[in-house]
CSV table of C-alpha atoms in Angstrom, one decimal:
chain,number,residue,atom,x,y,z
A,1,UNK,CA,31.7,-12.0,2.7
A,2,UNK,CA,28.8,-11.0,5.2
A,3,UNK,CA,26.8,-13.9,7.1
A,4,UNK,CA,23.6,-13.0,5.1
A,5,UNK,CA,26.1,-13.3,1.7
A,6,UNK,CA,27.2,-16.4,3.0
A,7,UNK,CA,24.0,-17.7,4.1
A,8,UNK,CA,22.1,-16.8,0.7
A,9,UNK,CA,24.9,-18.5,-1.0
A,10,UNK,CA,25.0,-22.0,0.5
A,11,UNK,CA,21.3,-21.7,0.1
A,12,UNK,CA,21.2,-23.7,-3.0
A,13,UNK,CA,22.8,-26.7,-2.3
A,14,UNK,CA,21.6,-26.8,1.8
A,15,UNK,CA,18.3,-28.6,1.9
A,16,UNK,CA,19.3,-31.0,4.4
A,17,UNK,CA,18.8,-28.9,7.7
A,18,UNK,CA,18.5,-30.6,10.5
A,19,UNK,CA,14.4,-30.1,11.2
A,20,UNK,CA,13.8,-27.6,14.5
A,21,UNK,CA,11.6,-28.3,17.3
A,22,UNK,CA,8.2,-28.7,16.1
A,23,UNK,CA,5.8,-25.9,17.0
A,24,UNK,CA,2.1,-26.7,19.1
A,25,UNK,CA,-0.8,-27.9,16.1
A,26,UNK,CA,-2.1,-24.6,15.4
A,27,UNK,CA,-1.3,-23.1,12.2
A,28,UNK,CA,1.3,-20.2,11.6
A,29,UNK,CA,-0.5,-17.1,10.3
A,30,UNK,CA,1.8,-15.2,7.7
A,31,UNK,CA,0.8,-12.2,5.8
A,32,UNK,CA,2.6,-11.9,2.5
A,33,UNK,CA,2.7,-7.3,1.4
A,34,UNK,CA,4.0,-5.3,0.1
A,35,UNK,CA,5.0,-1.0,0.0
A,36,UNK,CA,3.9,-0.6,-3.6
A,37,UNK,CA,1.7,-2.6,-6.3
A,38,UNK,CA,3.6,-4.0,-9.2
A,39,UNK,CA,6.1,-6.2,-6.9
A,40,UNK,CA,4.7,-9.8,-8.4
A,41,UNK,CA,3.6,-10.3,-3.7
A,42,UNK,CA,0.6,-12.1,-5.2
A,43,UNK,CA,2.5,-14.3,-7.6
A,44,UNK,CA,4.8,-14.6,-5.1
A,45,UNK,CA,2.2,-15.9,-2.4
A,46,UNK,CA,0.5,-18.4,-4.5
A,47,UNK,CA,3.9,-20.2,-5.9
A,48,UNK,CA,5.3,-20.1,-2.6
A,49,UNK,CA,1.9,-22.0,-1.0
A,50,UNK,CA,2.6,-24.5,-3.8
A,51,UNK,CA,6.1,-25.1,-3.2
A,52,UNK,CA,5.8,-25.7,0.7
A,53,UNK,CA,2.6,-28.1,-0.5
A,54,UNK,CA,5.1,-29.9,-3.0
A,55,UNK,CA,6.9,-30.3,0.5
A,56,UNK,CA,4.2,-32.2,2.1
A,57,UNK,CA,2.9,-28.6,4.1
A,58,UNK,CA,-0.7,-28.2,4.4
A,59,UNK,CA,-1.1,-24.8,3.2
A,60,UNK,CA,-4.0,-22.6,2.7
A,61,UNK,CA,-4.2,-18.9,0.8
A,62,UNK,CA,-6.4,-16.6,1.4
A,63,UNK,CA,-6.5,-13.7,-0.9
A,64,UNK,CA,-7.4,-10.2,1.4
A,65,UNK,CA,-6.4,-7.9,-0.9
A,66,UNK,CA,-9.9,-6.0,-1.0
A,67,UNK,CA,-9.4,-3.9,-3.7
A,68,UNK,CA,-7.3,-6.2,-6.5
A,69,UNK,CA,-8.4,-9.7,-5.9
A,70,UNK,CA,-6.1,-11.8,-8.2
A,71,UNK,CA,-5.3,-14.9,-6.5
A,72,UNK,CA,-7.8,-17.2,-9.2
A,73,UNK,CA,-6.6,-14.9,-12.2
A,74,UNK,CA,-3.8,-16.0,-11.6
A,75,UNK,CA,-4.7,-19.9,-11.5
A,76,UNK,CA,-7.2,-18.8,-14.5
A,77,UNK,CA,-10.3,-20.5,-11.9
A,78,UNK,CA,-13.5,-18.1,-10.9
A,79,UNK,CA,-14.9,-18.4,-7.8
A,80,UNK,CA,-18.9,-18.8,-7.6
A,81,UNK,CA,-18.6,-18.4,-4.2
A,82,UNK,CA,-16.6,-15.8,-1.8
A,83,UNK,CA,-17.3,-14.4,2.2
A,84,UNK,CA,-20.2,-12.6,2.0
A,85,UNK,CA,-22.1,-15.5,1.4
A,86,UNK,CA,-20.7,-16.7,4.9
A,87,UNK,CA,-21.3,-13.6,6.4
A,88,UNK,CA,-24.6,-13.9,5.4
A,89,UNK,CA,-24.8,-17.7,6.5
A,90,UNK,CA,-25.6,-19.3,3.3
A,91,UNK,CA,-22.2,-20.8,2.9
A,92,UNK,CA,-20.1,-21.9,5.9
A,93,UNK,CA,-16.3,-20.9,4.9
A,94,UNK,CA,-15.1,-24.5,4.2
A,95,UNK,CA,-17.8,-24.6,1.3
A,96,UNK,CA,-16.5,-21.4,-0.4
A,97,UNK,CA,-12.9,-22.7,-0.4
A,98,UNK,CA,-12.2,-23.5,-4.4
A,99,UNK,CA,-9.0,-26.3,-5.1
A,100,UNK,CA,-7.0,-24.5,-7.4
A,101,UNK,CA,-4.0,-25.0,-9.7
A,102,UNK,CA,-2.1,-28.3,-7.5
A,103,UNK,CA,-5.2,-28.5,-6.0
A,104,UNK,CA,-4.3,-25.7,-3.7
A,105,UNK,CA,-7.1,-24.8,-1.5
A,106,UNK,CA,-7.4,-21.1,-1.4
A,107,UNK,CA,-10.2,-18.2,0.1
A,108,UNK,CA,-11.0,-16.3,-2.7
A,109,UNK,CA,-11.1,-12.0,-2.2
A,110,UNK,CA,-13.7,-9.5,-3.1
A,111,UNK,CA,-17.2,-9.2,-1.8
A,112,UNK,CA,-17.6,-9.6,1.4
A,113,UNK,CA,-14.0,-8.7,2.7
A,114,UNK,CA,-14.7,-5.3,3.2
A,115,UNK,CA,-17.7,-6.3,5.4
A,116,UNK,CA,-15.4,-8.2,8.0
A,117,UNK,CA,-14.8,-4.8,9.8
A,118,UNK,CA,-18.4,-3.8,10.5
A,119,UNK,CA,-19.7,-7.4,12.0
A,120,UNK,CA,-21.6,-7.3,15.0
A,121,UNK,CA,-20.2,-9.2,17.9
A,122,UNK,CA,-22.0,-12.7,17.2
A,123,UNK,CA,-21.3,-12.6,13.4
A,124,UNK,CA,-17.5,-11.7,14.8
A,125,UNK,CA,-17.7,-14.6,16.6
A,126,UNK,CA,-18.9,-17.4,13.9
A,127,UNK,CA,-16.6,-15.8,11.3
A,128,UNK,CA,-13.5,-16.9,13.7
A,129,UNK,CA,-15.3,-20.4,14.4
A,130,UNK,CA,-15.6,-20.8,10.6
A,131,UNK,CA,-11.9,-20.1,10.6
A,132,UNK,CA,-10.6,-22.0,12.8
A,133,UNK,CA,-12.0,-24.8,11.8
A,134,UNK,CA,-10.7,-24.2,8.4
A,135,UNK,CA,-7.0,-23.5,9.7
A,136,UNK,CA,-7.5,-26.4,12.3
A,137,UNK,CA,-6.3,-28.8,9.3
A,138,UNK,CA,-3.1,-26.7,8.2
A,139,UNK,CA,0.3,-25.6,8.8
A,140,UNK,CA,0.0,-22.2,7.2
A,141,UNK,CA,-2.1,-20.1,6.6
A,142,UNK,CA,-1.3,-17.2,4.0
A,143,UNK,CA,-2.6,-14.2,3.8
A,144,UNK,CA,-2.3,-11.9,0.5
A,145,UNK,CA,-3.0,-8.7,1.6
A,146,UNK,CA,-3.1,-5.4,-0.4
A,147,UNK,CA,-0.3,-3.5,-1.4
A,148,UNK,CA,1.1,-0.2,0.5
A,149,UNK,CA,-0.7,0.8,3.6
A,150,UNK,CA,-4.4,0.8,4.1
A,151,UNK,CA,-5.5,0.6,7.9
A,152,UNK,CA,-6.9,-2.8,7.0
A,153,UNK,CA,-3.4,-4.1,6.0
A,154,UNK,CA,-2.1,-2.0,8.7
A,155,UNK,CA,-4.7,-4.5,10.7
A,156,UNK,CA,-3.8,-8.2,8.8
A,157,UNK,CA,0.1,-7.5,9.4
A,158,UNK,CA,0.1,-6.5,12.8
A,159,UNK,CA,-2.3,-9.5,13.4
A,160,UNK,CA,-0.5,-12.2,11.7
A,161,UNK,CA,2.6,-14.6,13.5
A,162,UNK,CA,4.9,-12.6,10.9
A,163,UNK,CA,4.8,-10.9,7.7
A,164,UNK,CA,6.9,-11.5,4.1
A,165,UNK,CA,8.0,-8.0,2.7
A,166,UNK,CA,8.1,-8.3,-0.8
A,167,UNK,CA,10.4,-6.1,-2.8
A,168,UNK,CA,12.3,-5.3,-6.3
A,169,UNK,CA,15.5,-3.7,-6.6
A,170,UNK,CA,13.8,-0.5,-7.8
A,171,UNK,CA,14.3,2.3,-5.8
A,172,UNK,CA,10.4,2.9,-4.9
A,173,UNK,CA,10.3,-0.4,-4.6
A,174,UNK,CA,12.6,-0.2,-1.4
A,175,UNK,CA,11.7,2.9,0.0
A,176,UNK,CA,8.1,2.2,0.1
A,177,UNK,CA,9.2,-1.4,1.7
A,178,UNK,CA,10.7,0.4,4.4
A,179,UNK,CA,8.1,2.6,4.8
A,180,UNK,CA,5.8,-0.3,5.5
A,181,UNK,CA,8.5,-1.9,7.8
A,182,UNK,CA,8.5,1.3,9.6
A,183,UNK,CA,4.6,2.5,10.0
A,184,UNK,CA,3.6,-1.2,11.4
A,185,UNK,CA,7.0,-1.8,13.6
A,186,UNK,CA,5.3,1.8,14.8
A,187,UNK,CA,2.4,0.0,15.7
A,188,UNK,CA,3.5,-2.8,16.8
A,189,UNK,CA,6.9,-3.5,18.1
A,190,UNK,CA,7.3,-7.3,18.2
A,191,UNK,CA,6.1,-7.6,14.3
A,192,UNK,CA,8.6,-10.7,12.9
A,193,UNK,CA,9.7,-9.4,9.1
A,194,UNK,CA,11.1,-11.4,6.7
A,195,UNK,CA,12.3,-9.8,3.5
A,196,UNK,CA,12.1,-11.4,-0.2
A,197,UNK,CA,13.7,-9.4,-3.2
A,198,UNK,CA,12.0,-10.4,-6.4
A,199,UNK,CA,13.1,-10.0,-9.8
A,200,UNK,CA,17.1,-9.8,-8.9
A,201,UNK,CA,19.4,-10.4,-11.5
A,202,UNK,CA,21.7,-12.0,-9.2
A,203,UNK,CA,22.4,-13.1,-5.3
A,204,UNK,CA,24.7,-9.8,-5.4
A,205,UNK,CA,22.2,-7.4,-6.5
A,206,UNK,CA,19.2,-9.1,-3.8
A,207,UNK,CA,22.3,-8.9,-1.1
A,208,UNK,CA,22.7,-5.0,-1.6
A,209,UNK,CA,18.6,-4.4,-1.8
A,210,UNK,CA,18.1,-6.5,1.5
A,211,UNK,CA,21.0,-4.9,3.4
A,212,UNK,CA,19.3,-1.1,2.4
A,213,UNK,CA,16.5,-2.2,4.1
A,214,UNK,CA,18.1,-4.3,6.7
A,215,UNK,CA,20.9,-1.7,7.6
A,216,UNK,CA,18.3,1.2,7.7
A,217,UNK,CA,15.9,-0.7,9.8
A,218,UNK,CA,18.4,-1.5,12.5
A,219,UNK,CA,19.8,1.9,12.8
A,220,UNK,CA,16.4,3.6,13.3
A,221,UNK,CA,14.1,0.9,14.2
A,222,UNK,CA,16.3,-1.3,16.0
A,223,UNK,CA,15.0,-4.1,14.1
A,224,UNK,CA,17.3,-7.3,12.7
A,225,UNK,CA,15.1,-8.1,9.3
A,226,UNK,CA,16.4,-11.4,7.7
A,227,UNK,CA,16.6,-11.6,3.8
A,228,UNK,CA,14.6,-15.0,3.2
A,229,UNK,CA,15.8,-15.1,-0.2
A,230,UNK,CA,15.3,-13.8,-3.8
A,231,UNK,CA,14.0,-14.3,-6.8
A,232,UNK,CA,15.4,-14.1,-10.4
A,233,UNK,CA,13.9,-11.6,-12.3
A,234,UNK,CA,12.7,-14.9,-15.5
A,235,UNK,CA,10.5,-14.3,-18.4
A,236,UNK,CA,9.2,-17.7,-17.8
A,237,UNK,CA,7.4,-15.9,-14.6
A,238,UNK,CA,5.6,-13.4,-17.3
A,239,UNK,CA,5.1,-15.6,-19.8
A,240,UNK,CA,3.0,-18.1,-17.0
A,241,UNK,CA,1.0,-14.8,-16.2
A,242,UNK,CA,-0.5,-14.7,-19.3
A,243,UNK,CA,-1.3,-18.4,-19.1
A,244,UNK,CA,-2.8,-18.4,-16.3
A,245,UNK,CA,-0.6,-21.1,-15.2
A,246,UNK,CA,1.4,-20.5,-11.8
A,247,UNK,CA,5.1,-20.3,-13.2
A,248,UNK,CA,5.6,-23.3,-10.3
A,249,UNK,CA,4.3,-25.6,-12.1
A,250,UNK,CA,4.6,-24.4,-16.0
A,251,UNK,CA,8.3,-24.3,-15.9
A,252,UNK,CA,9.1,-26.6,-12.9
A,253,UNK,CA,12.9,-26.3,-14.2
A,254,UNK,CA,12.8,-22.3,-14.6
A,255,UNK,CA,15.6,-20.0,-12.6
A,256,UNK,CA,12.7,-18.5,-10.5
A,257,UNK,CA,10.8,-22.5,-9.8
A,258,UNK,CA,14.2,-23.5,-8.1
A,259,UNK,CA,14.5,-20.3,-6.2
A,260,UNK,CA,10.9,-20.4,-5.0
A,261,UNK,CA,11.5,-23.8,-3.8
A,262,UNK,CA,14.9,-23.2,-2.6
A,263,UNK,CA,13.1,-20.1,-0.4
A,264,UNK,CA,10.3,-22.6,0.8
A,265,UNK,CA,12.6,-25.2,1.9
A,266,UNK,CA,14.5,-22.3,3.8
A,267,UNK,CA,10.7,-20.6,5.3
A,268,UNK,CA,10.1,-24.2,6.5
A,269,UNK,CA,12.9,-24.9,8.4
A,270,UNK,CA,13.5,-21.6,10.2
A,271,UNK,CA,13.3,-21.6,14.2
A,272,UNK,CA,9.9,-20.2,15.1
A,273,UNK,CA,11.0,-16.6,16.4
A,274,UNK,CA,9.8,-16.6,20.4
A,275,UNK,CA,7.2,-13.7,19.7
A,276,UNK,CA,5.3,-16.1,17.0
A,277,UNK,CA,5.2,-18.8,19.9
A,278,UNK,CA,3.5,-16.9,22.3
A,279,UNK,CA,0.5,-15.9,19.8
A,280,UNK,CA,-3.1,-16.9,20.3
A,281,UNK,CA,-3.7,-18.8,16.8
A,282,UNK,CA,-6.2,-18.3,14.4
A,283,UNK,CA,-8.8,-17.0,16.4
A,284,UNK,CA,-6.4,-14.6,18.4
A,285,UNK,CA,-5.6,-13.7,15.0
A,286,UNK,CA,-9.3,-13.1,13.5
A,287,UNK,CA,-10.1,-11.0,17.2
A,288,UNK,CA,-6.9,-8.8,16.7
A,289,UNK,CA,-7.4,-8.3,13.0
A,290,UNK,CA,-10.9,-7.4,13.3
A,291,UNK,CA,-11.2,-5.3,16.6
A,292,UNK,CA,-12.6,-2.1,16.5
């Protein structure tokens, strides 16, 4: 059996890790993408936020995916408020934050995102001071960014402390992965990845599409990608879609609830890789995303 087969098994039942050395206040900066659209990353992102929160994380989503903004569909809310109306100072950032489903503070997408990348160096400025102060109060700080490639993905994920790849067993699905794996790692060297396989129909099948990736990105990339975990491939997940419910906390006892949770527990106790440690926090992170 291989360490990551042997590691994904005794997943389950291993919640008691010992905790590791606790990381300076500022909050971790995680982009959560994917290669292709259709991969359930935004599903993904908003009932992983909840199950870390259910774990006593302070957690807060921002949805960045400029063309597809789904994070409140998803919670069935509507936002009155979004960023342009901080860009244009009539909101400061912590007013336009909307509690969602688990009172889940969230960011919601669409106007105003696409305007981040033409501010002038003062609004620059009191966008990452209106940030900050935000992610001052958090552990995490998730970003749902678009899916595939854009160059302002291409700027959130090789901003961010580390980014989730979110994948299926499909074929695309893993190529494109890959693909994203390889265009930012040629970008940026020291990106941390962290691969999730979503709708698996079992720990086998997740095992053989993270050690495609994996295997392929060490050979030609030199990189060592860790399979976080996967998720079971549950109507119950559909069937809170059309709700409007996240499937977290409609079917708390589901198959893909208790792997969510069980991939939380998992995120939460990982050693902090070194090249996350030596990163300038939020407002490193807003500079670097938003440089020109």
């Amino acid at each position: 059996m291989s360490d990551q087969a042997q590691s994904l098994r005794q997943m389950a039942s291993q919640h008691e890790i010992s905790r590791p050395p606790k990381r300076s206040s500022q909050a971790r900066i995680v982009t959560v993408s994917s290669g292709k659209g259709g991969v359930g990353k935004s599903n993904f992102a908003l009932n992983f936020a909840l199950a870390l929160q259910s774990m006593g994380k302070r957690v807060l989503v921002f949805d960045a995916d400029i063309g597809m903004a789904n994070i409140d569909v998803l919670m069935g809310s509507s936002s009155k408020y979004n960023l342009a109306h901080v860009l244009r100072r009539e909101k400061t950032m912590a007013e336009i934050v909307q509690n969602g489903a688990g009172s889940l503070p969230y960011i919601p997408g669409g106007s105003g995102i696409s305007e981040l990348f033409s501010l002038s160096e003062q609004d620059l400025e009191y966008f990452a001071e209106q940030v900050e102060e935000l992610a001052a109060e958090m552990d995490y700080v998730f970003f749902d960014t678009g899916a595939g490639l854009s160059k302002e993905n291409l700027k959130f994920i090789t901003s961010a402390d580390e980014c989730l790849v979110i994948t299926t067993p499909e074929p695309t699905s893993i190529t494109d992965a890959y693909a994203l794996i390889k265009v930012v790692n040629g970008v940026q060297k020291d990106t941390v990845f962290k691969i999730i396989v979503n709708r698996a129909d079992n720990d086998n099948e997740a095992l053989q599409v993270a050690d495609k990736i994996s295997l392929v990105a060490h050979r030609f990339l030199g990189l060592n990608i860790p399979l976080l975990g996967y998720i079971h491939d549950d109507q119950h997940v559909t069937q809170s879609v059309k709700k409007q419910v996240p499937f977290s906390l409609a079917y708390p006892g589901c198959p893909a609830s208790k792997d969510i949770l069980r991939l939380a527990h998992r995120f939460a106790l990982m050693p902090v890789a070194a090249e996350i440690e030596t990163l300038a926090g939020i407002k490193g992170f807003i500079r670097k995303w938003l440089r020109r």
